[in-house]
Amino acid sequence: MTDPVRSALPDDVSERVDDFESVALLGAVLVVALVVRLRALTAESLWMDEVYSITYATERSTLAILTELPLEDPHPPLYYLLLRGWTAVFGASKVATRSLSVVFGVAAVGLLFALGRRLYDRETATIGAAMLALSGMHLYFSQDTRMYSLYTALAVASLYWYVRLVFDGDRSRRTVAGYVAATVLLGYTHVFGLFLVLAQNCYLVVHALRSERSRATELLRDWVGLQAVTALLLGPFLAVLGMRLLGYPPFDSASPTWIPVPEPGLLVDTVARYFEYGWLWDSWAIGFIVASLALAGWALFSDADPEHSPTGRLDRLLPSRRATFLLVVLVVPVVVPFVVSLTVEPIYRAKYTAAASIGLFLLVARGIAELRWTQIGAGRFAVAGLLLLAMAGSVVVLQGSPQNPQWEGAVEGVERHGEDPHIVVVGGEVPGRFYPTVHVAGGESTTAVRASEADTVGEVVAERRARGDQVWLLVSEWRTNRSQRRAISEQLDSRDFWYDGQLEYFAVWTFRIGNVTEDGSNAENRRPTAVGRADGSLRGG
């Protein structure tokens, strides 16, 4: 429905009002995005991957990051280079390193607003950007010293320039350069960015088939050249990726060993994680899935192309071109790596598919905007409000519950209750300097033991006790299995050690090691059991 007041204004004045309102809405969404990302920024403990990022960014030279890191890490080097420059200016504290992710996370929200408005209108753009601002997954990424918020921002940027190229027919140098730059940087940030490029190519074929032959031929010719330039600039990364896929030295396999073969239920879990991240699977997650699928389905059914009337068979079979594009962006980066994981090697993790959430959020936003043409049109604002309110509620729950193992809290607890303690930490299969405990407490106060070497814990503890140290044992709940934990208990028991004190922290078993008394009164060997959140108190053995 046309606003009678707006229609009475001159065109230039009306455009200025629209621009002012858009800026105001975007500003409000960006403020919300910034506030929720700064809130509880340091509440979560550093975890192993964050320590890995900080260590490489601060200890490796720029040349080493470019030449050595790609041979050791499956992720491309761009984020580490940016983090290196950032830490050189702002330091390597937890606040400083996570702030870089905050910047990228807020930028992604602004870019999604621009993408939504380019595709549709201000209302769709505002709802989509607000969903990204309150997304549990993307909020977590924005408070994590890893590359995923940068990955998301560059994915949105690549899609924005893609829309200008394909939908608007803009072949200007600025647009071409913008697309190539965003897409190349995306490829150098995360390997799953290539699946988004695959989605772009898949949709382009569909778009060409729905276009006139002359326009389709011109579009395909220009696109092939553009992709050739992009592939050429990504050449070094693609060469390393090819070596990894083929298992050439120094690579033994194509996929990291920590990724399991996915189960079908993980697809449903992926959609839920776009809304609420972490360990919060509950009725809210089911509600988000149902609501998002219903609203996205409505967008696919009701959205129409403003400049094209259905003519060919594909136009009659498929949704509007814009809705089809968003559907391809949602499906391809999820389904293709999932199928690869089932048939070739496991590569699928829900967070790797973050770029697909862009398609889902804009489809849901468009579904809400399309309610204006129904009998409940006046209620579309209520629908948007309820959805965003539910997402805001999940943010509160997310930030009020630990998501990372509480390594920092465990170290603080040990230092508070111990007397010049020495920490033996077990978990993970990486060098000890990447262990959060070693990073926080320092190498002189800790000894790191890999989970696969758990049967050596008794020897390590005995050596430290022989030096007169008070020994504390920290065991990762997530990175050790039952047999490894049993081996630890058997090793301690065989040397007459027992757990004479325990602190409770999320996903970190924390025990003080003592000797069995001569009369055997404290000889019971307490094995590690699941523990809850930290309460700061020491339990006696």
Coordinates of C-alpha atoms in Angstrom, one line a residue:
M1 CA 0.0 0.0 0.0
T2 CA 1.3 3.4 -0.9
D3 CA 1.9 6.0 1.8
P4 CA -0.4 9.0 0.8
V5 CA 1.9 11.5 2.6
R6 CA 5.0 10.1 0.9
S7 CA 3.4 10.1 -2.5
A8 CA 2.5 13.8 -2.2
L9 CA 6.2 14.7 -1.8
P10 CA 8.5 15.6 -4.7
D11 CA 10.6 12.6 -5.9
D12 CA 13.9 14.1 -4.6
V13 CA 12.5 14.8 -1.2
S14 CA 10.9 11.4 -1.0
E15 CA 14.2 9.8 -1.9
R16 CA 16.0 11.8 0.9
V17 CA 13.4 10.7 3.4
D18 CA 13.9 7.0 2.3
D19 CA 17.6 7.4 2.7
F20 CA 17.3 9.0 6.1
E21 CA 15.0 6.3 7.3
S22 CA 17.3 3.6 5.9
V23 CA 20.3 5.1 7.7
A24 CA 18.3 5.3 10.9
L25 CA 17.2 1.7 10.7
L26 CA 20.6 0.5 9.8
G27 CA 22.2 2.5 12.6
A28 CA 19.7 1.0 15.1
V29 CA 20.5 -2.5 14.0
L30 CA 24.2 -1.9 14.0
V31 CA 24.0 -0.5 17.6
V32 CA 22.2 -3.7 18.7
A33 CA 24.8 -5.9 16.9
L34 CA 27.6 -4.0 18.6
V35 CA 26.0 -4.1 22.1
V36 CA 25.3 -7.8 22.1
R37 CA 28.8 -8.5 20.8
L38 CA 30.6 -6.4 23.4
R39 CA 28.4 -7.8 26.2
A40 CA 30.2 -10.6 28.0
L41 CA 33.0 -10.5 25.4
T42 CA 35.5 -12.0 27.9
A43 CA 33.1 -14.2 29.8
E44 CA 34.0 -17.3 27.9
S45 CA 37.4 -18.9 28.6
L46 CA 40.0 -19.1 25.9
W47 CA 39.9 -22.5 24.2
M48 CA 42.4 -24.4 22.2
D49 CA 41.7 -23.0 18.8
E50 CA 41.8 -19.4 20.1
V51 CA 45.2 -20.1 21.6
Y52 CA 46.3 -21.6 18.3
S53 CA 45.2 -18.4 16.5
I54 CA 46.9 -16.1 19.0
T55 CA 50.1 -18.1 19.1
Y56 CA 50.5 -18.3 15.3
A57 CA 49.7 -14.6 14.9
T58 CA 52.2 -13.4 17.5
E59 CA 55.0 -15.9 17.1
R60 CA 55.1 -16.4 13.3
S61 CA 56.4 -13.9 10.8
T62 CA 54.3 -12.7 7.9
L63 CA 56.4 -14.8 5.6
A64 CA 56.0 -17.9 7.8
I65 CA 52.2 -17.4 7.9
L66 CA 52.1 -17.3 4.1
T67 CA 54.4 -20.2 3.4
E68 CA 54.5 -22.5 6.4
L69 CA 51.1 -22.2 8.0
P70 CA 49.2 -23.5 4.9
L71 CA 51.2 -26.8 5.2
E72 CA 50.1 -27.2 8.9
D73 CA 46.6 -25.8 9.1
P74 CA 43.6 -26.7 6.9
H75 CA 42.4 -23.1 7.1
P76 CA 43.9 -20.4 4.7
P77 CA 46.2 -17.7 6.1
L78 CA 44.3 -14.4 5.6
Y79 CA 42.7 -14.3 9.1
Y80 CA 46.1 -15.0 10.8
L81 CA 47.7 -12.2 8.8
L82 CA 45.0 -9.7 9.8
L83 CA 45.2 -10.9 13.5
R84 CA 49.0 -10.5 13.4
G85 CA 48.6 -6.8 12.3
W86 CA 45.8 -6.3 14.8
T87 CA 47.8 -7.7 17.8
A88 CA 50.8 -5.6 16.7
V89 CA 48.7 -2.5 17.4
F90 CA 46.3 -3.5 20.1
G91 CA 48.1 -6.3 21.9
A92 CA 47.3 -10.0 22.4
S93 CA 44.9 -9.8 25.4
K94 CA 41.6 -11.6 25.2
V95 CA 39.7 -8.4 24.8
A96 CA 42.0 -7.2 22.0
T97 CA 42.0 -10.4 20.0
R98 CA 38.3 -11.0 20.2
S99 CA 37.6 -7.4 19.3
L100 CA 38.8 -8.0 15.8
S101 CA 36.0 -10.6 15.4
V102 CA 33.5 -8.0 16.8
V103 CA 34.5 -5.6 14.0
F104 CA 33.9 -8.3 11.3
G105 CA 30.7 -9.4 12.9
V106 CA 29.2 -5.9 13.0
A107 CA 30.4 -5.3 9.4
A108 CA 28.6 -8.5 8.3
V109 CA 25.3 -7.1 9.7
G110 CA 25.7 -3.8 7.7
L111 CA 26.6 -5.7 4.5
L112 CA 23.6 -7.9 4.9
F113 CA 21.4 -4.9 5.1
A114 CA 22.9 -3.6 1.9
L115 CA 22.4 -7.0 0.2
G116 CA 18.8 -7.2 1.4
R117 CA 17.9 -3.8 0.2
R118 CA 19.6 -4.5 -3.2
L119 CA 17.6 -7.6 -3.6
Y120 CA 14.3 -6.5 -2.1
D121 CA 13.5 -3.5 0.0
R122 CA 14.3 -1.7 3.3
E123 CA 11.9 -3.8 5.3
T124 CA 13.4 -7.1 4.2
A125 CA 16.9 -5.8 4.7
T126 CA 16.1 -4.6 8.2
I127 CA 14.6 -7.9 9.4
G128 CA 17.4 -9.9 7.8
A129 CA 20.1 -7.7 9.3
A130 CA 18.5 -7.9 12.7
M131 CA 18.4 -11.7 12.5
L132 CA 22.1 -11.8 11.7
A133 CA 22.7 -9.4 14.6
L134 CA 20.9 -11.7 17.0
S135 CA 22.0 -15.0 15.6
G136 CA 23.5 -17.2 18.3
M137 CA 26.0 -18.7 15.8
H138 CA 27.2 -15.4 14.5
L139 CA 27.2 -13.9 18.0
Y140 CA 29.5 -16.7 19.1
F141 CA 31.7 -16.2 16.1
S142 CA 32.0 -12.4 16.9
Q143 CA 33.3 -13.3 20.4
D144 CA 35.8 -15.9 19.2
T145 CA 39.4 -15.4 18.1
R146 CA 38.8 -17.4 14.9
M147 CA 38.1 -16.6 11.3
Y148 CA 34.4 -17.2 11.1
S149 CA 33.1 -13.7 11.5
L150 CA 35.5 -12.6 8.8
Y151 CA 34.3 -15.5 6.7
T152 CA 30.7 -14.4 7.1
A153 CA 31.4 -10.7 6.3
L154 CA 33.3 -11.6 3.1
A155 CA 30.6 -14.1 2.1
V156 CA 27.9 -11.3 2.3
A157 CA 30.2 -8.9 0.4
S158 CA 30.7 -11.5 -2.4
L159 CA 27.0 -12.0 -2.6
Y160 CA 26.3 -8.3 -2.7
W161 CA 28.6 -7.7 -5.7
Y162 CA 27.3 -10.9 -7.3
V163 CA 23.7 -9.5 -7.2
R164 CA 24.9 -6.3 -8.8
L165 CA 26.5 -8.2 -11.5
V166 CA 23.8 -10.8 -12.3
F167 CA 20.5 -9.1 -11.2
D168 CA 21.3 -5.5 -11.9
G169 CA 23.5 -6.1 -15.0
D170 CA 26.2 -3.8 -13.6
R171 CA 29.5 -4.6 -15.4
S172 CA 31.3 -1.5 -14.2
R173 CA 34.9 -1.8 -13.2
R174 CA 34.0 -1.0 -9.6
T175 CA 31.5 -3.9 -9.4
V176 CA 33.8 -6.4 -11.1
A177 CA 36.7 -5.4 -8.9
G178 CA 34.4 -5.6 -5.8
Y179 CA 33.3 -9.1 -6.6
V180 CA 36.7 -10.4 -7.4
A181 CA 38.3 -8.8 -4.3
A182 CA 35.6 -10.1 -2.0
T183 CA 35.5 -13.6 -3.5
V184 CA 39.3 -14.0 -3.5
L185 CA 39.6 -12.8 0.1
L186 CA 36.8 -15.2 1.0
G187 CA 38.7 -18.1 -0.5
Y188 CA 41.8 -17.1 1.5
T189 CA 39.7 -17.1 4.7
H190 CA 38.0 -20.4 4.7
V191 CA 37.9 -23.4 2.3
F192 CA 34.1 -23.6 2.6
G193 CA 34.0 -20.2 0.8
L194 CA 34.5 -22.3 -2.3
F195 CA 31.1 -23.9 -1.8
L196 CA 29.5 -20.4 -1.8
V197 CA 31.2 -19.8 -5.1
L198 CA 29.8 -23.1 -6.3
A199 CA 26.4 -21.9 -5.3
Q200 CA 26.9 -18.7 -7.3
N201 CA 27.8 -20.7 -10.4
C202 CA 24.9 -23.1 -9.9
Y203 CA 22.4 -20.2 -9.7
L204 CA 24.0 -18.4 -12.7
V205 CA 23.2 -21.4 -14.9
V206 CA 19.6 -21.3 -13.8
H207 CA 19.5 -17.6 -14.3
A208 CA 20.9 -17.9 -17.8
L209 CA 18.3 -20.6 -18.7
R210 CA 15.5 -18.2 -17.6
S211 CA 16.9 -15.3 -19.6
E212 CA 16.8 -14.4 -23.3
R213 CA 19.4 -16.2 -25.3
S214 CA 21.4 -13.1 -26.3
R215 CA 21.5 -11.9 -22.7
A216 CA 22.3 -15.3 -21.4
T217 CA 25.2 -15.7 -23.8
E218 CA 26.7 -12.3 -22.9
L219 CA 26.2 -13.1 -19.2
L220 CA 27.9 -16.5 -19.4
R221 CA 30.8 -15.1 -21.5
D222 CA 31.5 -12.4 -19.0
W223 CA 31.1 -14.7 -16.0
V224 CA 33.6 -17.3 -17.3
G225 CA 36.2 -14.6 -17.7
L226 CA 35.4 -13.3 -14.2
Q227 CA 35.7 -16.8 -12.7
A228 CA 39.0 -17.4 -14.5
V229 CA 40.5 -14.2 -13.0
T230 CA 39.2 -15.3 -9.6
A231 CA 40.7 -18.8 -9.9
L232 CA 44.0 -17.4 -11.1
L233 CA 44.2 -15.1 -8.0
L234 CA 43.3 -18.1 -5.8
G235 CA 45.9 -20.2 -7.5
P236 CA 48.3 -20.7 -4.6
F237 CA 45.5 -21.7 -2.2
L238 CA 43.9 -24.0 -4.8
A239 CA 47.3 -25.7 -5.4
V240 CA 47.7 -26.4 -1.7
L241 CA 44.1 -27.6 -1.5
G242 CA 44.7 -29.9 -4.4
M243 CA 47.8 -31.4 -2.8
R244 CA 45.8 -31.9 0.4
L245 CA 42.9 -33.6 -1.4
L246 CA 45.2 -35.9 -3.3
G247 CA 47.2 -36.7 -0.1
Y248 CA 50.5 -35.5 -1.5
P249 CA 53.3 -35.0 1.1
P250 CA 53.2 -33.4 3.6
F251 CA 49.5 -34.1 3.7
D252 CA 48.3 -37.6 4.7
S253 CA 44.6 -37.1 4.1
A254 CA 42.1 -34.5 2.8
S255 CA 40.2 -33.9 5.9
P256 CA 41.1 -33.1 9.5
T257 CA 41.0 -36.2 11.8
W258 CA 38.7 -34.6 14.3
I259 CA 35.7 -34.4 12.0
P260 CA 33.4 -37.4 12.3
V261 CA 31.1 -38.8 9.6
P262 CA 27.9 -36.7 9.9
E263 CA 24.5 -38.2 10.6
P264 CA 21.3 -36.9 8.8
G265 CA 20.1 -35.2 12.0
L266 CA 23.0 -32.9 11.7
L267 CA 21.3 -31.1 8.9
V268 CA 18.4 -30.2 11.2
D269 CA 20.9 -29.2 13.9
T270 CA 22.7 -26.9 11.5
V271 CA 19.5 -24.9 10.9
A272 CA 18.9 -24.7 14.6
R273 CA 22.4 -23.4 15.2
Y274 CA 21.9 -20.5 12.8
F275 CA 19.5 -19.2 15.4
E276 CA 20.8 -20.4 18.8
Y277 CA 24.3 -21.7 19.1
G278 CA 26.1 -23.9 21.6
W279 CA 24.6 -26.5 23.8
L280 CA 21.1 -25.2 24.0
W281 CA 19.1 -27.7 22.0
D282 CA 15.5 -27.4 23.4
S283 CA 12.0 -26.5 22.4
W284 CA 13.2 -23.1 21.3
A285 CA 15.4 -24.8 18.7
I286 CA 12.5 -26.7 17.3
G287 CA 10.4 -23.5 17.3
F288 CA 13.1 -21.7 15.3
I289 CA 13.3 -24.5 12.8
V290 CA 9.5 -24.7 12.2
A291 CA 9.2 -20.9 12.0
S292 CA 12.1 -20.4 9.7
L293 CA 11.0 -23.2 7.3
A294 CA 7.4 -21.9 7.3
L295 CA 8.4 -18.3 6.6
A296 CA 11.1 -19.3 4.0
G297 CA 8.5 -21.5 2.3
W298 CA 6.1 -18.6 2.2
A299 CA 8.7 -16.4 0.6
L300 CA 9.4 -19.1 -2.1
F301 CA 5.7 -19.4 -2.8
S302 CA 4.6 -15.7 -2.7
D303 CA 7.6 -13.7 -3.9
A304 CA 7.4 -12.5 -7.5
D305 CA 9.8 -11.0 -9.9
P306 CA 8.9 -7.3 -10.4
E307 CA 10.5 -7.1 -13.9
H308 CA 9.8 -10.6 -15.3
S309 CA 6.5 -12.4 -15.9
P310 CA 6.6 -16.2 -16.1
T311 CA 7.2 -17.3 -19.7
G312 CA 9.3 -20.4 -19.9
R313 CA 9.0 -23.8 -18.2
L314 CA 11.5 -23.0 -15.6
D315 CA 9.7 -19.8 -14.7
R316 CA 6.6 -21.8 -14.1
L317 CA 8.4 -24.5 -12.1
L318 CA 10.7 -22.4 -9.9
P319 CA 10.1 -19.6 -7.5
S320 CA 11.0 -16.0 -8.3
R321 CA 14.6 -15.5 -9.5
R322 CA 15.6 -13.7 -6.3
A323 CA 14.0 -16.4 -4.1
T324 CA 15.6 -19.1 -6.2
F325 CA 19.0 -17.4 -5.7
L326 CA 18.6 -17.3 -1.9
L327 CA 17.5 -20.9 -1.9
V328 CA 20.6 -22.0 -3.8
V329 CA 22.7 -20.0 -1.4
L330 CA 21.1 -21.8 1.5
V331 CA 21.2 -25.4 0.0
V332 CA 24.4 -25.8 -1.9
P333 CA 26.9 -24.8 0.9
V334 CA 25.1 -27.2 3.2
V335 CA 24.2 -30.2 1.0
V336 CA 27.3 -30.5 -1.1
P337 CA 29.8 -30.8 1.7
F338 CA 27.4 -33.0 3.6
V339 CA 27.3 -35.4 0.6
V340 CA 31.0 -35.2 0.3
S341 CA 31.4 -36.2 4.0
L342 CA 29.2 -39.2 3.5
T343 CA 30.8 -40.5 0.3
V344 CA 34.4 -39.3 0.2
E345 CA 35.9 -37.9 3.5
P346 CA 34.3 -36.1 6.5
I347 CA 34.6 -32.4 6.1
Y348 CA 31.2 -31.2 7.4
R349 CA 30.8 -29.1 10.5
A350 CA 27.8 -26.9 11.1
K351 CA 29.8 -23.7 11.7
Y352 CA 31.6 -24.2 8.4
T353 CA 28.3 -23.6 6.6
A354 CA 27.8 -20.2 8.1
A355 CA 27.5 -18.6 4.7
A356 CA 24.4 -20.5 4.0
S357 CA 22.6 -18.8 6.9
I358 CA 22.6 -15.6 4.8
G359 CA 20.2 -17.2 2.3
L360 CA 18.0 -18.5 5.2
F361 CA 17.8 -15.2 7.0
L362 CA 16.9 -13.2 3.9
L363 CA 14.3 -15.8 2.9
V364 CA 12.7 -15.7 6.3
A365 CA 12.8 -11.9 6.2
R366 CA 11.2 -11.9 2.8
G367 CA 8.5 -14.3 4.0
I368 CA 7.7 -11.9 6.8
A369 CA 7.6 -9.0 4.5
E370 CA 5.3 -10.9 2.1
L371 CA 2.7 -11.2 4.8
R372 CA 1.6 -7.7 3.9
W373 CA -0.3 -9.2 1.0
T374 CA -2.3 -11.5 3.2
Q375 CA -5.2 -11.0 5.6
I376 CA -2.7 -10.9 8.4
G377 CA -0.6 -8.3 6.7
A378 CA -0.9 -5.9 9.7
G379 CA 0.6 -8.7 11.9
R380 CA 3.9 -9.0 10.0
F381 CA 5.5 -6.6 12.4
A382 CA 4.3 -8.8 15.3
V383 CA 5.7 -11.9 13.6
A384 CA 9.0 -10.1 13.1
G385 CA 9.0 -8.8 16.6
L386 CA 8.2 -12.3 18.1
L387 CA 11.0 -13.9 16.1
L388 CA 13.6 -11.3 17.0
L389 CA 12.5 -11.3 20.6
A390 CA 12.9 -15.1 20.7
M391 CA 16.3 -14.8 19.2
A392 CA 17.2 -12.1 21.7
G393 CA 16.1 -14.5 24.5
S394 CA 18.4 -17.2 23.2
V395 CA 21.2 -14.7 23.2
V396 CA 20.6 -14.1 26.9
V397 CA 20.6 -17.8 27.6
L398 CA 23.7 -18.3 25.4
Q399 CA 25.7 -15.6 27.2
G400 CA 24.6 -16.9 30.6
S401 CA 25.8 -20.5 30.0
P402 CA 29.4 -21.6 29.4
Q403 CA 30.1 -22.7 25.9
N404 CA 33.9 -23.2 26.1
P405 CA 35.6 -25.5 28.6
Q406 CA 36.5 -23.3 31.6
W407 CA 40.2 -23.6 31.5
E408 CA 40.9 -20.1 32.8
G409 CA 38.6 -20.6 35.7
A410 CA 40.2 -23.9 36.5
V411 CA 43.7 -22.3 36.5
E412 CA 42.4 -19.5 38.7
G413 CA 40.9 -22.0 41.1
V414 CA 44.0 -24.0 41.3
E415 CA 46.1 -20.9 42.0
R416 CA 43.6 -19.8 44.6
H417 CA 43.5 -23.1 46.5
G418 CA 46.9 -24.4 45.8
E419 CA 50.3 -23.7 47.3
D420 CA 52.8 -23.0 44.5
P421 CA 50.9 -25.7 42.5
H422 CA 52.1 -27.4 39.4
I423 CA 49.4 -28.3 36.8
V424 CA 49.4 -31.5 34.7
V425 CA 46.9 -31.0 31.9
V426 CA 45.6 -33.8 29.7
G427 CA 43.6 -33.3 26.5
G428 CA 44.1 -32.7 22.8
E429 CA 46.6 -33.9 20.3
V430 CA 48.5 -30.7 19.6
P431 CA 51.7 -29.3 21.0
G432 CA 51.6 -28.2 24.6
R433 CA 51.9 -24.5 23.8
F434 CA 48.4 -24.5 22.3
Y435 CA 46.8 -25.7 25.5
P436 CA 44.8 -22.9 27.1
T437 CA 46.1 -24.0 30.5
V438 CA 49.7 -23.6 29.4
H439 CA 48.9 -20.2 27.7
V440 CA 47.3 -18.9 30.9
A441 CA 49.5 -20.4 33.6
G442 CA 52.8 -20.4 31.8
G443 CA 55.0 -23.2 30.6
E444 CA 57.0 -23.4 33.9
S445 CA 53.9 -24.1 36.0
T446 CA 52.3 -26.7 33.7
T447 CA 53.1 -30.0 32.0
A448 CA 50.9 -30.8 29.0
V449 CA 50.2 -34.5 28.2
R450 CA 48.4 -35.5 25.0
A451 CA 45.3 -37.6 25.4
S452 CA 46.9 -40.4 23.4
E453 CA 49.7 -40.5 26.0
A454 CA 47.4 -40.7 29.0
D455 CA 49.1 -43.8 30.3
T456 CA 52.2 -41.6 31.1
V457 CA 50.3 -39.3 33.5
G458 CA 51.3 -41.4 36.6
E459 CA 55.0 -41.0 35.7
V460 CA 54.6 -37.3 35.2
V461 CA 52.8 -36.8 38.5
A462 CA 55.4 -39.0 40.3
E463 CA 58.2 -36.9 39.0
R464 CA 56.6 -33.6 40.0
R465 CA 55.7 -35.0 43.5
A466 CA 59.3 -36.1 43.9
R467 CA 60.4 -32.5 43.4
G468 CA 58.1 -31.5 46.3
D469 CA 55.4 -29.9 44.1
Q470 CA 51.8 -29.8 44.9
V471 CA 50.2 -31.3 41.8
W472 CA 46.9 -30.6 40.2
L473 CA 45.5 -32.7 37.4
L474 CA 43.2 -31.0 34.8
V475 CA 41.5 -33.3 32.3
S476 CA 39.6 -32.3 29.3
E477 CA 36.1 -33.8 29.2
W478 CA 35.7 -33.2 25.5
R479 CA 39.2 -34.3 24.2
T480 CA 39.6 -37.5 26.2
N481 CA 37.6 -40.7 26.0
R482 CA 36.6 -43.1 28.7
S483 CA 39.5 -45.5 28.2
Q484 CA 42.0 -42.7 28.4
R485 CA 40.5 -41.4 31.7
R486 CA 40.5 -45.0 33.0
A487 CA 44.2 -45.2 32.1
I488 CA 44.9 -42.1 34.1
S489 CA 43.1 -43.4 37.2
E490 CA 44.9 -46.8 36.9
Q491 CA 48.3 -45.0 36.6
L492 CA 47.7 -42.9 39.7
D493 CA 46.4 -45.8 41.6
S494 CA 49.4 -48.0 40.8
R495 CA 51.6 -45.3 42.3
D496 CA 49.4 -44.8 45.4
F497 CA 48.1 -41.4 44.4
W498 CA 44.5 -40.4 44.8
Y499 CA 42.3 -37.3 44.3
D500 CA 42.2 -35.5 47.6
G501 CA 40.4 -32.4 46.4
Q502 CA 38.2 -31.4 43.4
L503 CA 37.1 -28.2 41.8
E504 CA 34.1 -28.1 39.5
Y505 CA 34.3 -26.3 36.1
F506 CA 32.5 -26.8 32.9
A507 CA 34.1 -29.5 30.7
V508 CA 37.3 -29.5 32.8
W509 CA 37.9 -32.1 35.5
T510 CA 40.1 -30.5 38.1
F511 CA 41.7 -32.6 40.9
R512 CA 44.4 -32.1 43.5
I513 CA 46.7 -35.2 43.7
G514 CA 47.6 -36.6 47.1
N515 CA 49.4 -39.7 48.5
V516 CA 47.6 -42.6 50.1
T517 CA 48.1 -42.7 53.8
E518 CA 50.0 -45.6 55.4
D519 CA 46.9 -47.0 57.0
G520 CA 45.1 -46.9 53.6
S521 CA 42.2 -44.8 55.1
N522 CA 42.1 -42.5 52.0
A523 CA 43.0 -45.2 49.5
E524 CA 39.8 -44.9 47.5
N525 CA 40.6 -43.7 43.9
R526 CA 38.0 -41.3 42.8
R527 CA 37.7 -41.5 39.1
P528 CA 36.6 -38.4 37.1
T529 CA 32.9 -37.9 36.7
A530 CA 30.9 -35.3 34.8
V531 CA 30.9 -32.0 36.6
G532 CA 28.9 -28.8 36.4
R533 CA 29.6 -25.1 36.4
A534 CA 32.3 -23.6 38.6
D535 CA 31.3 -22.7 42.2
G536 CA 34.8 -21.7 43.3
S537 CA 34.8 -24.1 46.3
L538 CA 37.2 -27.0 47.0
R539 CA 35.7 -30.4 47.7
G540 CA 37.7 -32.6 49.9
G541 CA 38.7 -36.1 48.9

